[in-house]
PDB file of C-alpha atoms in Angstrom:
ATOM      1  CA  UNK A  18     117.388 182.017  15.159  1.00 75.00           C
ATOM      2  CA  UNK A  19     119.094 185.398  15.290  1.00 83.00           C
ATOM      3  CA  UNK A  20     122.388 186.586  16.689  1.00 88.00           C
ATOM      4  CA  UNK A  21     122.253 189.940  18.412  1.00 92.00           C
ATOM      5  CA  UNK A  22     125.051 192.235  19.418  1.00 94.00           C
ATOM      6  CA  UNK A  23     124.928 195.335  21.580  1.00 96.00           C
ATOM      7  CA  UNK A  24     127.230 198.279  22.001  1.00 96.00           C
ATOM      8  CA  UNK A  25     128.540 199.313  24.432  1.00 96.00           C
ATOM      9  CA  UNK A  26     128.723 196.252  26.650  1.00 94.00           C
ATOM     10  CA  UNK A  27     129.040 198.488  29.691  1.00 95.00           C
ATOM     11  CA  UNK A  28     129.444 202.118  30.572  1.00 97.00           C
ATOM     12  CA  UNK A  29     129.765 204.398  33.554  1.00 97.00           C
ATOM     13  CA  UNK A  30     128.062 207.737  33.070  1.00 97.00           C
ATOM     14  CA  UNK A  31     127.553 210.930  34.960  1.00 97.00           C
ATOM     15  CA  UNK A  32     124.196 212.132  36.177  1.00 97.00           C
ATOM     16  CA  UNK A  33     122.399 214.340  33.655  1.00 97.00           C
ATOM     17  CA  UNK A  34     124.080 212.924  30.575  1.00 97.00           C
ATOM     18  CA  UNK A  35     122.622 210.626  27.913  1.00 97.00           C
ATOM     19  CA  UNK A  36     123.766 207.296  26.515  1.00 98.00           C
ATOM     20  CA  UNK A  37     122.748 205.660  23.260  1.00 98.00           C
ATOM     21  CA  UNK A  38     122.816 201.869  23.104  1.00 98.00           C
ATOM     22  CA  UNK A  39     123.030 200.151  19.749  1.00 98.00           C
ATOM     23  CA  UNK A  40     121.506 196.803  18.874  1.00 97.00           C
ATOM     24  CA  UNK A  41     122.453 194.929  15.712  1.00 97.00           C
ATOM     25  CA  UNK A  42     120.804 191.743  14.448  1.00 94.00           C
ATOM     26  CA  UNK A  43     122.440 189.414  11.951  1.00 93.00           C
ATOM     27  CA  UNK A  44     119.210 188.957  10.002  1.00 90.00           C
ATOM     28  CA  UNK A  45     116.082 190.929   9.215  1.00 89.00           C
ATOM     29  CA  UNK A  46     113.542 190.758  11.999  1.00 86.00           C
ATOM     30  CA  UNK A  47     110.038 192.056  12.324  1.00 81.00           C
ATOM     31  CA  UNK A  48     110.056 193.188  15.906  1.00 84.00           C
ATOM     32  CA  UNK A  49     112.707 194.430  18.263  1.00 90.00           C
ATOM     33  CA  UNK A  50     112.262 194.969  21.969  1.00 91.00           C
ATOM     34  CA  UNK A  51     114.107 196.847  24.674  1.00 95.00           C
ATOM     35  CA  UNK A  52     114.088 195.567  28.249  1.00 94.00           C
ATOM     36  CA  UNK A  53     115.491 196.851  31.505  1.00 95.00           C
ATOM     37  CA  UNK A  54     116.813 194.537  34.186  1.00 91.00           C
ATOM     38  CA  UNK A  55     117.395 196.355  37.435  1.00 90.00           C
ATOM     39  CA  UNK A  56     119.772 194.817  39.986  1.00 84.00           C
ATOM     40  CA  UNK A  57     118.340 191.581  41.350  1.00 79.00           C
ATOM     41  CA  UNK A  58     115.152 191.955  39.337  1.00 84.00           C
ATOM     42  CA  UNK A  59     113.547 190.381  36.336  1.00 85.00           C
ATOM     43  CA  UNK A  60     113.210 191.910  32.917  1.00 89.00           C
ATOM     44  CA  UNK A  61     110.772 194.728  32.328  1.00 90.00           C
ATOM     45  CA  UNK A  62     109.778 195.690  28.817  1.00 90.00           C
ATOM     46  CA  UNK A  63     110.487 199.313  27.993  1.00 93.00           C
ATOM     47  CA  UNK A  64     109.178 199.466  24.446  1.00 91.00           C
ATOM     48  CA  UNK A  65     108.586 197.614  21.212  1.00 88.00           C
ATOM     49  CA  UNK A  66     110.288 198.961  18.111  1.00 89.00           C
ATOM     50  CA  UNK A  67     108.919 198.185  14.671  1.00 82.00           C
ATOM     51  CA  UNK A  68     110.584 199.435  11.535  1.00 79.00           C
ATOM     52  CA  UNK A  69     108.740 202.324   9.915  1.00 78.00           C
ATOM     53  CA  UNK A  70     106.576 203.228  12.870  1.00 80.00           C
ATOM     54  CA  UNK A  71     106.844 204.901  16.237  1.00 85.00           C
ATOM     55  CA  UNK A  72     107.953 202.741  19.130  1.00 90.00           C
ATOM     56  CA  UNK A  73     105.257 201.522  21.512  1.00 88.00           C
ATOM     57  CA  UNK A  74     106.089 202.263  25.138  1.00 92.00           C
ATOM     58  CA  UNK A  75     104.969 200.331  28.187  1.00 89.00           C
ATOM     59  CA  UNK A  76     103.339 201.940  31.163  1.00 88.00           C
ATOM     60  CA  UNK A  77     105.889 203.897  33.147  1.00 92.00           C
ATOM     61  CA  UNK A  78     108.212 204.543  30.216  1.00 95.00           C
ATOM     62  CA  UNK A  79     108.092 207.639  28.015  1.00 95.00           C
ATOM     63  CA  UNK A  80     109.650 208.628  24.755  1.00 96.00           C
ATOM     64  CA  UNK A  81     111.341 211.717  26.162  1.00 96.00           C
ATOM     65  CA  UNK A  82     113.297 209.591  28.601  1.00 97.00           C
ATOM     66  CA  UNK A  83     113.911 206.576  26.348  1.00 97.00           C
ATOM     67  CA  UNK A  84     113.846 207.651  22.697  1.00 96.00           C
ATOM     68  CA  UNK A  85     114.155 204.718  20.321  1.00 96.00           C
ATOM     69  CA  UNK A  86     115.092 204.529  16.668  1.00 94.00           C
ATOM     70  CA  UNK A  87     114.484 201.661  14.243  1.00 93.00           C
ATOM     71  CA  UNK A  88     115.845 202.764  10.885  1.00 92.00           C
ATOM     72  CA  UNK A  89     115.825 199.311   9.266  1.00 91.00           C
ATOM     73  CA  UNK A  90     115.049 195.653   9.890  1.00 91.00           C
ATOM     74  CA  UNK A  91     118.397 194.814  11.495  1.00 93.00           C
ATOM     75  CA  UNK A  92     119.178 197.757  13.753  1.00 95.00           C
ATOM     76  CA  UNK A  93     117.764 199.753  16.653  1.00 96.00           C
ATOM     77  CA  UNK A  94     119.000 202.220  19.240  1.00 97.00           C
ATOM     78  CA  UNK A  95     117.803 203.091  22.716  1.00 97.00           C
ATOM     79  CA  UNK A  96     118.842 206.358  24.342  1.00 98.00           C
ATOM     80  CA  UNK A  97     118.700 206.782  28.087  1.00 98.00           C
ATOM     81  CA  UNK A  98     118.311 210.527  28.529  1.00 97.00           C
ATOM     82  CA  UNK A  99     119.101 212.836  31.422  1.00 97.00           C
ATOM     83  CA  UNK A 100     120.346 209.900  33.457  1.00 97.00           C
ATOM     84  CA  UNK A 101     120.083 209.522  37.208  1.00 97.00           C
ATOM     85  CA  UNK A 102     121.474 206.782  39.483  1.00 96.00           C
ATOM     86  CA  UNK A 103     118.053 205.084  39.328  1.00 95.00           C
ATOM     87  CA  UNK A 104     118.735 204.344  35.659  1.00 96.00           C
ATOM     88  CA  UNK A 105     121.603 202.043  36.607  1.00 96.00           C
ATOM     89  CA  UNK A 106     120.518 198.743  35.087  1.00 96.00           C
ATOM     90  CA  UNK A 107     121.237 196.207  32.427  1.00 94.00           C
ATOM     91  CA  UNK A 108     119.520 197.127  29.184  1.00 96.00           C
ATOM     92  CA  UNK A 109     118.750 194.246  26.855  1.00 95.00           C
ATOM     93  CA  UNK A 110     117.713 194.256  23.263  1.00 94.00           C
ATOM     94  CA  UNK A 111     115.793 191.362  21.789  1.00 92.00           C
ATOM     95  CA  UNK A 112     114.418 190.432  18.390  1.00 89.00           C
ATOM     96  CA  UNK A 113     111.305 188.547  17.432  1.00 81.00           C
ATOM     97  CA  UNK A 114     111.112 186.716  14.144  1.00 68.00           C
ATOM     98  CA  UNK A 115     108.127 187.055  11.854  1.00 56.00           C
ATOM     99  CA  UNK A 116     105.066 184.867  11.882  1.00 49.00           C
ATOM    100  CA  UNK A 117     103.095 183.347  14.714  1.00 47.00           C
ATOM    101  CA  UNK A 118     106.206 182.560  16.699  1.00 49.00           C
ATOM    102  CA  UNK A 119     107.411 186.099  17.084  1.00 48.00           C
ATOM    103  CA  UNK A 120     106.944 185.600  20.758  1.00 64.00           C
ATOM    104  CA  UNK A 121     110.156 183.648  20.555  1.00 75.00           C
ATOM    105  CA  UNK A 122     112.736 186.298  21.230  1.00 84.00           C
ATOM    106  CA  UNK A 123     116.470 186.203  20.933  1.00 87.00           C
ATOM    107  CA  UNK A 124     118.416 188.392  23.290  1.00 91.00           C
ATOM    108  CA  UNK A 125     121.571 190.385  23.046  1.00 92.00           C
ATOM    109  CA  UNK A 126     124.234 190.198  25.756  1.00 91.00           C
ATOM    110  CA  UNK A 127     123.031 193.405  27.384  1.00 94.00           C
ATOM    111  CA  UNK A 128     124.519 196.779  28.230  1.00 96.00           C
ATOM    112  CA  UNK A 129     125.437 197.258  31.870  1.00 94.00           C
ATOM    113  CA  UNK A 130     124.923 200.914  32.746  1.00 97.00           C
ATOM    114  CA  UNK A 131     126.128 202.564  35.930  1.00 96.00           C
ATOM    115  CA  UNK A 132     125.132 206.155  36.609  1.00 97.00           C
ATOM    116  CA  UNK A 133     127.115 208.078  39.201  1.00 96.00           C
TER     117      UNK A 133
ATOM    118  CA  UNK B  13      96.423 190.377  33.727  1.00 72.00           C
ATOM    119  CA  UNK B  14      99.198 188.098  32.648  1.00 78.00           C
ATOM    120  CA  UNK B  15     101.718 187.166  35.296  1.00 87.00           C
ATOM    121  CA  UNK B  16     104.443 184.644  35.932  1.00 93.00           C
ATOM    122  CA  UNK B  17     105.425 183.364  39.360  1.00 95.00           C
ATOM    123  CA  UNK B  18     108.657 181.606  40.144  1.00 96.00           C
ATOM    124  CA  UNK B  19     108.251 180.748  43.819  1.00 96.00           C
ATOM    125  CA  UNK B  20     111.863 179.800  44.457  1.00 95.00           C
ATOM    126  CA  UNK B  21     114.295 182.688  44.521  1.00 94.00           C
ATOM    127  CA  UNK B  22     117.379 180.553  45.096  1.00 96.00           C
ATOM    128  CA  UNK B  23     117.953 176.806  44.867  1.00 97.00           C
ATOM    129  CA  UNK B  24     121.112 174.852  45.652  1.00 97.00           C
ATOM    130  CA  UNK B  25     121.581 171.313  44.387  1.00 97.00           C
ATOM    131  CA  UNK B  26     124.499 168.933  44.371  1.00 97.00           C
ATOM    132  CA  UNK B  27     126.201 168.124  41.117  1.00 97.00           C
ATOM    133  CA  UNK B  28     124.620 165.025  39.614  1.00 97.00           C
ATOM    134  CA  UNK B  29     121.342 165.505  41.465  1.00 97.00           C
ATOM    135  CA  UNK B  30     118.055 166.105  39.718  1.00 97.00           C
ATOM    136  CA  UNK B  31     116.564 169.557  39.379  1.00 97.00           C
ATOM    137  CA  UNK B  32     113.081 170.997  39.129  1.00 97.00           C
ATOM    138  CA  UNK B  33     112.424 174.728  38.861  1.00 98.00           C
ATOM    139  CA  UNK B  34     108.846 175.813  39.322  1.00 98.00           C
ATOM    140  CA  UNK B  35     106.892 178.233  37.189  1.00 97.00           C
ATOM    141  CA  UNK B  36     103.224 179.165  37.435  1.00 96.00           C
ATOM    142  CA  UNK B  37     101.504 181.533  35.077  1.00 93.00           C
ATOM    143  CA  UNK B  38      98.261 183.437  34.963  1.00 89.00           C
ATOM    144  CA  UNK B  39      96.694 183.926  31.567  1.00 80.00           C
ATOM    145  CA  UNK B  40      93.182 183.619  30.219  1.00 70.00           C
ATOM    146  CA  UNK B  41      93.957 181.817  26.975  1.00 73.00           C
ATOM    147  CA  UNK B  42      96.528 179.280  25.877  1.00 72.00           C
ATOM    148  CA  UNK B  43      99.893 180.801  26.605  1.00 82.00           C
ATOM    149  CA  UNK B  44     103.160 180.531  24.829  1.00 86.00           C
ATOM    150  CA  UNK B  45     105.722 179.534  27.454  1.00 90.00           C
ATOM    151  CA  UNK B  46     109.469 179.874  27.578  1.00 92.00           C
ATOM    152  CA  UNK B  47     112.422 179.151  29.788  1.00 96.00           C
ATOM    153  CA  UNK B  48     115.522 181.283  29.471  1.00 95.00           C
ATOM    154  CA  UNK B  49     118.868 180.958  31.222  1.00 96.00           C
ATOM    155  CA  UNK B  50     121.156 183.849  32.105  1.00 92.00           C
ATOM    156  CA  UNK B  51     124.723 183.067  33.072  1.00 89.00           C
ATOM    157  CA  UNK B  52     126.647 185.681  35.055  1.00 81.00           C
ATOM    158  CA  UNK B  53     127.425 188.676  32.874  1.00 75.00           C
ATOM    159  CA  UNK B  54     125.616 187.179  29.906  1.00 79.00           C
ATOM    160  CA  UNK B  55     122.399 187.812  28.038  1.00 82.00           C
ATOM    161  CA  UNK B  56     119.470 185.444  27.996  1.00 89.00           C
ATOM    162  CA  UNK B  57     119.591 182.167  26.146  1.00 91.00           C
ATOM    163  CA  UNK B  58     116.451 180.303  25.185  1.00 91.00           C
ATOM    164  CA  UNK B  59     116.363 176.823  26.726  1.00 95.00           C
ATOM    165  CA  UNK B  60     113.022 175.645  25.426  1.00 93.00           C
ATOM    166  CA  UNK B  61     109.556 176.771  24.452  1.00 90.00           C
ATOM    167  CA  UNK B  62     105.989 175.519  24.378  1.00 90.00           C
ATOM    168  CA  UNK B  63     103.549 176.706  21.742  1.00 83.00           C
ATOM    169  CA  UNK B  64     101.196 173.740  21.282  1.00 80.00           C
ATOM    170  CA  UNK B  65     101.115 169.972  20.911  1.00 84.00           C
ATOM    171  CA  UNK B  66     103.064 167.620  23.142  1.00 86.00           C
ATOM    172  CA  UNK B  67     103.044 169.017  26.648  1.00 90.00           C
ATOM    173  CA  UNK B  68     106.513 167.657  27.419  1.00 95.00           C
ATOM    174  CA  UNK B  69     109.090 169.695  25.568  1.00 95.00           C
ATOM    175  CA  UNK B  70     112.773 169.051  25.219  1.00 96.00           C
ATOM    176  CA  UNK B  71     115.315 171.807  25.173  1.00 95.00           C
ATOM    177  CA  UNK B  72     119.003 172.357  24.954  1.00 94.00           C
ATOM    178  CA  UNK B  73     121.571 171.263  27.531  1.00 94.00           C
ATOM    179  CA  UNK B  74     119.454 168.287  28.618  1.00 96.00           C
ATOM    180  CA  UNK B  75     116.568 170.359  30.005  1.00 97.00           C
ATOM    181  CA  UNK B  76     112.912 169.549  29.624  1.00 97.00           C
ATOM    182  CA  UNK B  77     109.687 171.178  30.770  1.00 98.00           C
ATOM    183  CA  UNK B  78     106.117 170.002  31.114  1.00 96.00           C
ATOM    184  CA  UNK B  79     103.076 172.163  30.464  1.00 94.00           C
ATOM    185  CA  UNK B  80     100.211 171.344  32.814  1.00 94.00           C
ATOM    186  CA  UNK B  81      97.177 173.374  31.923  1.00 91.00           C
ATOM    187  CA  UNK B  82      95.186 172.212  34.972  1.00 91.00           C
ATOM    188  CA  UNK B  83      97.898 173.515  37.282  1.00 93.00           C
ATOM    189  CA  UNK B  84      98.888 176.541  35.176  1.00 93.00           C
ATOM    190  CA  UNK B  85     102.445 175.359  35.470  1.00 95.00           C
ATOM    191  CA  UNK B  86     105.461 174.948  33.257  1.00 97.00           C
ATOM    192  CA  UNK B  87     108.179 173.440  35.450  1.00 98.00           C
ATOM    193  CA  UNK B  88     111.709 172.999  34.205  1.00 98.00           C
ATOM    194  CA  UNK B  89     113.552 169.758  34.922  1.00 98.00           C
ATOM    195  CA  UNK B  90     116.936 168.187  34.437  1.00 98.00           C
ATOM    196  CA  UNK B  91     117.792 164.650  35.579  1.00 97.00           C
ATOM    197  CA  UNK B  92     121.434 165.330  36.432  1.00 97.00           C
ATOM    198  CA  UNK B  93     122.789 168.800  37.089  1.00 97.00           C
ATOM    199  CA  UNK B  94     126.265 169.855  35.991  1.00 96.00           C
ATOM    200  CA  UNK B  95     128.331 172.576  37.643  1.00 95.00           C
ATOM    201  CA  UNK B  96     128.021 174.633  34.449  1.00 94.00           C
ATOM    202  CA  UNK B  97     124.262 174.833  34.965  1.00 96.00           C
ATOM    203  CA  UNK B  98     124.756 177.359  37.769  1.00 96.00           C
ATOM    204  CA  UNK B  99     122.934 180.431  36.484  1.00 96.00           C
ATOM    205  CA  UNK B 100     119.687 182.313  36.792  1.00 95.00           C
ATOM    206  CA  UNK B 101     116.621 180.840  35.135  1.00 97.00           C
ATOM    207  CA  UNK B 102     113.657 182.844  33.920  1.00 96.00           C
ATOM    208  CA  UNK B 103     110.240 181.602  32.970  1.00 96.00           C
ATOM    209  CA  UNK B 104     108.258 183.770  30.553  1.00 92.00           C
ATOM    210  CA  UNK B 105     104.797 183.824  29.012  1.00 89.00           C
ATOM    211  CA  UNK B 106     103.807 185.356  25.720  1.00 81.00           C
ATOM    212  CA  UNK B 107     100.626 185.786  23.774  1.00 64.00           C
ATOM    213  CA  UNK B 108      99.504 186.135  20.226  1.00 54.00           C
ATOM    214  CA  UNK B 109      97.013 188.819  21.110  1.00 54.00           C
ATOM    215  CA  UNK B 110      97.891 192.471  21.209  1.00 47.00           C
ATOM    216  CA  UNK B 111      98.221 192.585  24.953  1.00 42.00           C
ATOM    217  CA  UNK B 112      98.846 195.962  26.496  1.00 41.00           C
ATOM    218  CA  UNK B 113      99.642 197.459  23.122  1.00 43.00           C
ATOM    219  CA  UNK B 114     102.765 195.365  22.752  1.00 48.00           C
ATOM    220  CA  UNK B 115     102.097 192.522  20.394  1.00 54.00           C
ATOM    221  CA  UNK B 116     104.602 189.816  20.969  1.00 60.00           C
ATOM    222  CA  UNK B 117     105.381 191.006  24.484  1.00 72.00           C
ATOM    223  CA  UNK B 118     106.907 188.575  26.945  1.00 83.00           C
ATOM    224  CA  UNK B 119     106.142 188.673  30.659  1.00 86.00           C
ATOM    225  CA  UNK B 120     108.978 187.343  32.780  1.00 91.00           C
ATOM    226  CA  UNK B 121     109.054 185.830  36.223  1.00 93.00           C
ATOM    227  CA  UNK B 122     111.511 187.159  38.775  1.00 92.00           C
ATOM    228  CA  UNK B 123     113.915 184.330  38.177  1.00 95.00           C
ATOM    229  CA  UNK B 124     115.386 181.456  40.168  1.00 96.00           C
ATOM    230  CA  UNK B 125     119.074 181.459  40.902  1.00 95.00           C
ATOM    231  CA  UNK B 126     120.597 177.998  40.761  1.00 97.00           C
ATOM    232  CA  UNK B 127     123.753 177.169  42.675  1.00 97.00           C
ATOM    233  CA  UNK B 128     125.484 173.812  42.211  1.00 97.00           C
ATOM    234  CA  UNK B 129     127.505 172.191  44.986  1.00 95.00           C
ATOM    235  CA  UNK B 130     130.475 170.030  43.980  1.00 91.00           C
TER     236      UNK B 130
END
């Protein structure tokens, strides 16, 4: 298993600004994922972040809006750029271990973002 | 396309009663199936998973789930619910294949909120 921490746990931001969310894993992992959970909704995958390569974005999400870094096997950041109230969500980081079972993902506690 | 359906948005059970949360999936090959629990203000915790083998899987906190291929279902059960089980439960399906360009992607259902009456 893996233990994942996220910073910040919550934030209130002004429209037009950007916020970078950090995700730290206590062990080296192959794959890291970023999800968005809008109020009352399920989780939607934003992108997959592999170390040493560009992040892979899901339909409806673009790099200019959600730039991601993955500098090593234990750390990733997600930036929410030029924020609007529609970006108010919980953002969750997860990690998949190597091998066939990398579908098994361990989640961080989430970052609750409110945009005014 | 892969999808997960949790038909019950909200369920209320009495403490000590049995529980079954429904999950149906749509996927062309053998899926990898998961149940996660999210307590208020918390992240997701993995309850149990099915990859292959025995179709009845045991998880943490006394939960179990049964994979029924013929019904495309993976229902979560618990024989006796505790007040601390009140939370939101998410079913998810994953695949080994590079689906949608996101290898290892999980598709989540919309969740079932469980309330427990004393």
